[in-house]
Short mmCIF file of C-alpha atoms in Angstrom, two decimals:
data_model
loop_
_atom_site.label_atom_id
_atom_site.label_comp_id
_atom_site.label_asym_id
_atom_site.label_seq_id
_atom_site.Cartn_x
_atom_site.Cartn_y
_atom_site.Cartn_z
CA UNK A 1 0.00 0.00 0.00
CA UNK A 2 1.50 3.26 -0.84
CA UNK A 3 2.87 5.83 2.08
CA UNK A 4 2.61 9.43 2.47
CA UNK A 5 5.48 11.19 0.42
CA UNK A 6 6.56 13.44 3.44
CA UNK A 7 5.46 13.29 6.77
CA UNK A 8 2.55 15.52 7.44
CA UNK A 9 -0.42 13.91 8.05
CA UNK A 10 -2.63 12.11 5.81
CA UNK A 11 -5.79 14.05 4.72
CA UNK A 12 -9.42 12.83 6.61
CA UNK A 13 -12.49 13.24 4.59
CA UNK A 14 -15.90 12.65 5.64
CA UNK A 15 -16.76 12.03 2.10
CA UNK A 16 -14.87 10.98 -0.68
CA UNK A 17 -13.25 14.47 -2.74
CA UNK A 18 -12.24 13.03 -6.22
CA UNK A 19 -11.13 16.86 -7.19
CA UNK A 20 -11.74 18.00 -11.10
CA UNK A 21 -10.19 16.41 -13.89
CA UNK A 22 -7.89 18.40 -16.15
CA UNK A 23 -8.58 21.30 -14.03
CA UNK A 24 -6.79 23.67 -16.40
CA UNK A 25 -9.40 22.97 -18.91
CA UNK A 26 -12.70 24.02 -17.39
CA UNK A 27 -10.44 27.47 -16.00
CA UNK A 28 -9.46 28.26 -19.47
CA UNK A 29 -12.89 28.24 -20.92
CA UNK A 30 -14.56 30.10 -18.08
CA UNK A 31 -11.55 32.68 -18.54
CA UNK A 32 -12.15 32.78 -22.37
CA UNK A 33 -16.14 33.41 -21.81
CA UNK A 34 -15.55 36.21 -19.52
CA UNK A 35 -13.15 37.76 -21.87
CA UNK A 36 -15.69 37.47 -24.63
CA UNK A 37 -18.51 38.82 -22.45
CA UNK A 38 -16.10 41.96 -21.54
CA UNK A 39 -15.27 42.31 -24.84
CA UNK A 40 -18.88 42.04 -25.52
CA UNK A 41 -19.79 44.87 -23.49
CA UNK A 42 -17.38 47.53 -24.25
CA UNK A 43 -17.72 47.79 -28.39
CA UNK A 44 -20.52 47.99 -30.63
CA UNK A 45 -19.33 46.08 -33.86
CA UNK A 46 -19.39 42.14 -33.08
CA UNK A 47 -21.37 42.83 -29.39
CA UNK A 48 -23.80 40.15 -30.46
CA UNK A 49 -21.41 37.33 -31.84
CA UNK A 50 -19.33 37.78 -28.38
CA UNK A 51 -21.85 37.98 -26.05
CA UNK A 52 -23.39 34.44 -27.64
CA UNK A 53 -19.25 32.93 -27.63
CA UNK A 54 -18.80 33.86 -23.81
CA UNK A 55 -22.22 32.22 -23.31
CA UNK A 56 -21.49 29.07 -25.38
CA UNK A 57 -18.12 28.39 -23.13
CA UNK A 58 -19.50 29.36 -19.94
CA UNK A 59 -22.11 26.74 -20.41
CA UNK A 60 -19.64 24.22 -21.52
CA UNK A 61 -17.80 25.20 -18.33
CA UNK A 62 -20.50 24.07 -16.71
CA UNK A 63 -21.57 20.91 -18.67
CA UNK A 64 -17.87 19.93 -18.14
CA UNK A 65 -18.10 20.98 -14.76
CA UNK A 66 -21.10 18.72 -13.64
CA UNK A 67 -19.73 15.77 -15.67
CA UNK A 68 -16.08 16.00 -13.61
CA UNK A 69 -18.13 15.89 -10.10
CA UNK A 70 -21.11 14.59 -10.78
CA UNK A 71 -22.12 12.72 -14.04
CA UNK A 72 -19.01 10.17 -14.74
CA UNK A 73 -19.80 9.12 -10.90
CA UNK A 74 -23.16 8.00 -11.49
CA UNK A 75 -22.72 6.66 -14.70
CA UNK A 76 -19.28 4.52 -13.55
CA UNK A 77 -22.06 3.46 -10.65
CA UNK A 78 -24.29 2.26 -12.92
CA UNK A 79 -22.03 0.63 -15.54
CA UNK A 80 -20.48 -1.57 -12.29
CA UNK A 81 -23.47 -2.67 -11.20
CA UNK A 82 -23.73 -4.39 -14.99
CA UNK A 83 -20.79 -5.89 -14.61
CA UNK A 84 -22.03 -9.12 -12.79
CA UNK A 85 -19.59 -8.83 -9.92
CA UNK A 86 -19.94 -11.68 -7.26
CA UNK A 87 -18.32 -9.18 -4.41
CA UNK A 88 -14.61 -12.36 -4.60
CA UNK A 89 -13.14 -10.34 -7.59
CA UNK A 90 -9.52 -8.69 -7.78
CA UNK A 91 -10.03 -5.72 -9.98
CA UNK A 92 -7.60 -3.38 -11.43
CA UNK A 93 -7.68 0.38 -11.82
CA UNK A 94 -5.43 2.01 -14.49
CA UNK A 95 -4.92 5.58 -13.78
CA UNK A 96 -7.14 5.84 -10.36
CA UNK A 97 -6.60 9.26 -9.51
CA UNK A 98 -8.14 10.32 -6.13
CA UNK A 99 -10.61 6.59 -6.96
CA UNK A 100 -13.43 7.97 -7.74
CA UNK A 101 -13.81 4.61 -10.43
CA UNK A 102 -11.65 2.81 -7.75
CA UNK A 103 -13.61 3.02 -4.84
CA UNK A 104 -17.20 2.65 -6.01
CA UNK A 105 -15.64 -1.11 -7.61
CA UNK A 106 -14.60 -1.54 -4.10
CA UNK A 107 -17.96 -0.75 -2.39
CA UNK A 108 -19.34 -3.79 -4.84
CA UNK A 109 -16.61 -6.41 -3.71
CA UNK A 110 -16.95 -7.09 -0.06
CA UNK A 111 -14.77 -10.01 0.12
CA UNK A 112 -12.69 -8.87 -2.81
CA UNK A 113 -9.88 -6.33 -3.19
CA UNK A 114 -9.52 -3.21 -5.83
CA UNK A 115 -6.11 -1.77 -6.87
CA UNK A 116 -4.89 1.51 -8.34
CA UNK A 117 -1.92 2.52 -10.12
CA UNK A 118 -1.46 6.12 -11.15
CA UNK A 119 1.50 8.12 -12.31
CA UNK A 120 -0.06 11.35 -9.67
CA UNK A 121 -0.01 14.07 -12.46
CA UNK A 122 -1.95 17.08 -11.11
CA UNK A 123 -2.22 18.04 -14.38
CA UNK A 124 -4.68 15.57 -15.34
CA UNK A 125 -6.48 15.98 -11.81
CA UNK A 126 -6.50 18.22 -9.28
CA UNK A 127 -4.77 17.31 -5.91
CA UNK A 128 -3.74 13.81 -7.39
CA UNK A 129 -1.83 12.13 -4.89
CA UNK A 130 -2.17 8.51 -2.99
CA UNK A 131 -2.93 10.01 0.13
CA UNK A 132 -5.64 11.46 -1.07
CA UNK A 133 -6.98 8.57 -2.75
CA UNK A 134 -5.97 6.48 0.35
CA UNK A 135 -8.37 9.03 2.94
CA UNK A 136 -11.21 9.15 0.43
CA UNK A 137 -11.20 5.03 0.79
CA UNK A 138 -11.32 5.53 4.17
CA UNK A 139 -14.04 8.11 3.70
CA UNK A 140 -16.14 5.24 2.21
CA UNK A 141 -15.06 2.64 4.67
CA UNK A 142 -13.81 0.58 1.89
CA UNK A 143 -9.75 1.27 3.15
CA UNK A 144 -9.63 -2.30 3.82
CA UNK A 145 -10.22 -3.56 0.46
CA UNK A 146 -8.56 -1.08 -1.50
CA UNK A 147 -4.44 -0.86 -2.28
CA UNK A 148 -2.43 2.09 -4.11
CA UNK A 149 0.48 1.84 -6.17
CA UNK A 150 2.87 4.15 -7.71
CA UNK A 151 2.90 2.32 -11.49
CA UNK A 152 3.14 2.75 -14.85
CA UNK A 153 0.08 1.34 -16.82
CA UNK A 154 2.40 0.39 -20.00
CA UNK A 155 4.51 -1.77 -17.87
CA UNK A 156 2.26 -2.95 -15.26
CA UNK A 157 4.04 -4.96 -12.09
CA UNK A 158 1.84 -7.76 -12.04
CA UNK A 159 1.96 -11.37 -13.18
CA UNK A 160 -0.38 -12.51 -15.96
CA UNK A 161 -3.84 -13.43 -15.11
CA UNK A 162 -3.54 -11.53 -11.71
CA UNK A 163 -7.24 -9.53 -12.07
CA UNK A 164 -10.51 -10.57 -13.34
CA UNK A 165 -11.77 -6.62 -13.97
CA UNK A 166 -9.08 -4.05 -15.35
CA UNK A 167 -11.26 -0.70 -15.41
CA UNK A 168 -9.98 2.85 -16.63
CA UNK A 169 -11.76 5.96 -16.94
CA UNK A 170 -9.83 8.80 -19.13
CA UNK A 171 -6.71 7.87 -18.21
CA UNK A 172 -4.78 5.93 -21.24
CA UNK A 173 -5.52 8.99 -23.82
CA UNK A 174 -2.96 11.23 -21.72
CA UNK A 175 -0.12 8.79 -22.48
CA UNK A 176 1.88 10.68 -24.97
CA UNK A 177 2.02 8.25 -28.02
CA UNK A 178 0.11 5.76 -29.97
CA UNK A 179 2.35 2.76 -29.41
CA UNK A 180 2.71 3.46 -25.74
CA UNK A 181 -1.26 3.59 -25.38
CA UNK A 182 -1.60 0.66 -27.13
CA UNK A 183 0.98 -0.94 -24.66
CA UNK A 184 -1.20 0.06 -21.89
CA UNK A 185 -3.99 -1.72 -23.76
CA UNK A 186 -1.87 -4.78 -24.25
CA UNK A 187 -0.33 -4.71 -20.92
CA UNK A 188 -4.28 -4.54 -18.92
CA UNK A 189 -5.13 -7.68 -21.49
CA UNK A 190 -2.08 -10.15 -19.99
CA UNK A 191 -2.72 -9.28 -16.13
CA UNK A 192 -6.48 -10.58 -16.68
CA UNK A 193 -7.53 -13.77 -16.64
CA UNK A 194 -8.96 -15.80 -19.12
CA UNK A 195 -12.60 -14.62 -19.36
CA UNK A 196 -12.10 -11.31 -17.07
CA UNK A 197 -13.07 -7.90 -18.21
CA UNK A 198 -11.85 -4.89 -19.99
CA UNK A 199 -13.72 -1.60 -19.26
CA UNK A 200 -12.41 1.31 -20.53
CA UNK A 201 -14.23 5.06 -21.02
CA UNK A 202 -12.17 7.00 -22.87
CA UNK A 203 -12.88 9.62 -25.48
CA UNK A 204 -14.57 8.13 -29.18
CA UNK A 205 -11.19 8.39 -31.37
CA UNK A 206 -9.43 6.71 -28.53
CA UNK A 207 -11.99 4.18 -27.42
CA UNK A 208 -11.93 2.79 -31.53
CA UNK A 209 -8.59 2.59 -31.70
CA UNK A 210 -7.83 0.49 -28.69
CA UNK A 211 -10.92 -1.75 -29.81
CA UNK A 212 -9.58 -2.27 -33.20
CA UNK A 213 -6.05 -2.70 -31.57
CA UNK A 214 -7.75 -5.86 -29.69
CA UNK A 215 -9.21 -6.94 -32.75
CA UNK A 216 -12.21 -7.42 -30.45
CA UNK A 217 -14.67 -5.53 -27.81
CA UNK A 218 -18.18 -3.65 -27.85
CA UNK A 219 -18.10 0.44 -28.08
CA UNK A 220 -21.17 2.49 -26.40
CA UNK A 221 -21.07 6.26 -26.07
CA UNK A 222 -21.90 7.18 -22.59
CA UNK A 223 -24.04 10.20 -23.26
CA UNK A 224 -24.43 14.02 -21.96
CA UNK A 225 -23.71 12.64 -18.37
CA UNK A 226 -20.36 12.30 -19.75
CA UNK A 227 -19.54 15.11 -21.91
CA UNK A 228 -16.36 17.01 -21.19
CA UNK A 229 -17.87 20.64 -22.14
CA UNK A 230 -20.14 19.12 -24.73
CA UNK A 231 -20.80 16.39 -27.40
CA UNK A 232 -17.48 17.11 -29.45
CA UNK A 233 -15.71 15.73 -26.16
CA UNK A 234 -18.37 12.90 -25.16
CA UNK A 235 -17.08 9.51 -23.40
CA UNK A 236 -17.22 6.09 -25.20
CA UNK A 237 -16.94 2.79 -23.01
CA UNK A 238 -15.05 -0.11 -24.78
CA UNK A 239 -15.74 -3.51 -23.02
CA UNK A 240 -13.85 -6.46 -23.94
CA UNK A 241 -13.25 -9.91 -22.77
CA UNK A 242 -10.06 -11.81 -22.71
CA UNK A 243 -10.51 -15.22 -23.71
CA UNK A 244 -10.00 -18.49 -22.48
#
């Protein structure tokens, strides 16, 4: 299980805090929209085509927003409960962040046990760090069934077959080439065992590539609870099953 990085004390929640994701995003675009709606205000020529741009991106602000701390959670909820766990299962998380995918698969595995491995970028979410992940399990009283590791998903230190569910939720798309992501792919495919499950939500172009990578797998967009400022950055889900 992975320890604090200095010694001040761990963080307590009494909820789970899974912070924004790509918080530089969502700033940008509100900044933009406020510029345009300044803008907007102080000349005459253009007034209308601004004011109707800083509206457009403060909305997606917010679609983005409510999908980041609200949406993907209830949709990950539901899309675990269709997974047929039995509650035994040892499931994988690539890129867990503060576990927001992490920890509701360990609230549905009671006997089991759920690990993450994450690289800790702030960059792609705010406050990213295994302490944090590690008090928000504890904030869900799932801390005994859930481990952190410090890992990186295209070279994964597990033996083959070690997992029957490998999940990942926007996480392989920010590794900086093709080859590598498909290593990721390739690398969540040998640590499951025969007949255990690949879920992955990542964005459309991403999600079809790493399908037709596999050569196999179903793709399902996820819908306006998962748009990241609107449906030109909506979530698809590729499941796939290794087989026996």
């Amino acid at each position: 299980m992975s320890k604090n990085r200095d010694d001040s004390p761990p963080p307590r929640f009494q909820r789970p805090r899974y912070g924004v994701d790509a918080p530089a995003f969502p700033a940008t675009l509100a900044a933009v929209g406020a510029a345009c709606c300044l803008a907007a205000g102080r000349s005459r020529p253009g007034r209308n085509a601004m004011a109707t741009a800083g509206t457009a991106l403060f909305a997606s602000t917010g679609i983005y927003l409510h999908t980041t701390l609200h949406g993907k959670l209830r949709i990950w909820r539901r899309e675990l409960d269709q997974v047929g766990l039995k509650g035994d299962e040892r499931l994988l998380d690539l890129g867990c962040g503060r576990g927001a995918v992490l920890i509701e698969a360990a609230r549905r595995l009671p006997t089991g046990h759920a690990v993450g491995v994450d690289l800790w970028s702030g960059k792609d979410q705010s406050g990213n760090r295994p302490e944090v992940t590690l008090a928000n399990a504890a904030a869900a009283g799932v801390a005994d069934r859930v481990e952190v590791q410090t890992a990186d998903m295209t070279a994964l230190p597990f033996a083959d077959g070690s997992f029957d569910v490998v999940t990942s939720a926007l996480a392989i798309h920010n590794i900086p080439s093709t080859e590598a992501r498909y290593r990721a792919v390739d690398e969540a495919m040998r640590v499951l065992r025969p007949g255990g499950q690949l879920i992955v939500a990542d964005f459309w172009p991403m999600a079809r590539k790493y399908a037709a990578h596999l050569g196999q797998g179903t793709l399902r967009g996820l819908g306006p609870g998962y748009w990241y400022g609107g449906p030109w950055l909506g979530v698809t889900l590729l499941h796939a099953v290794k087989g026996r």
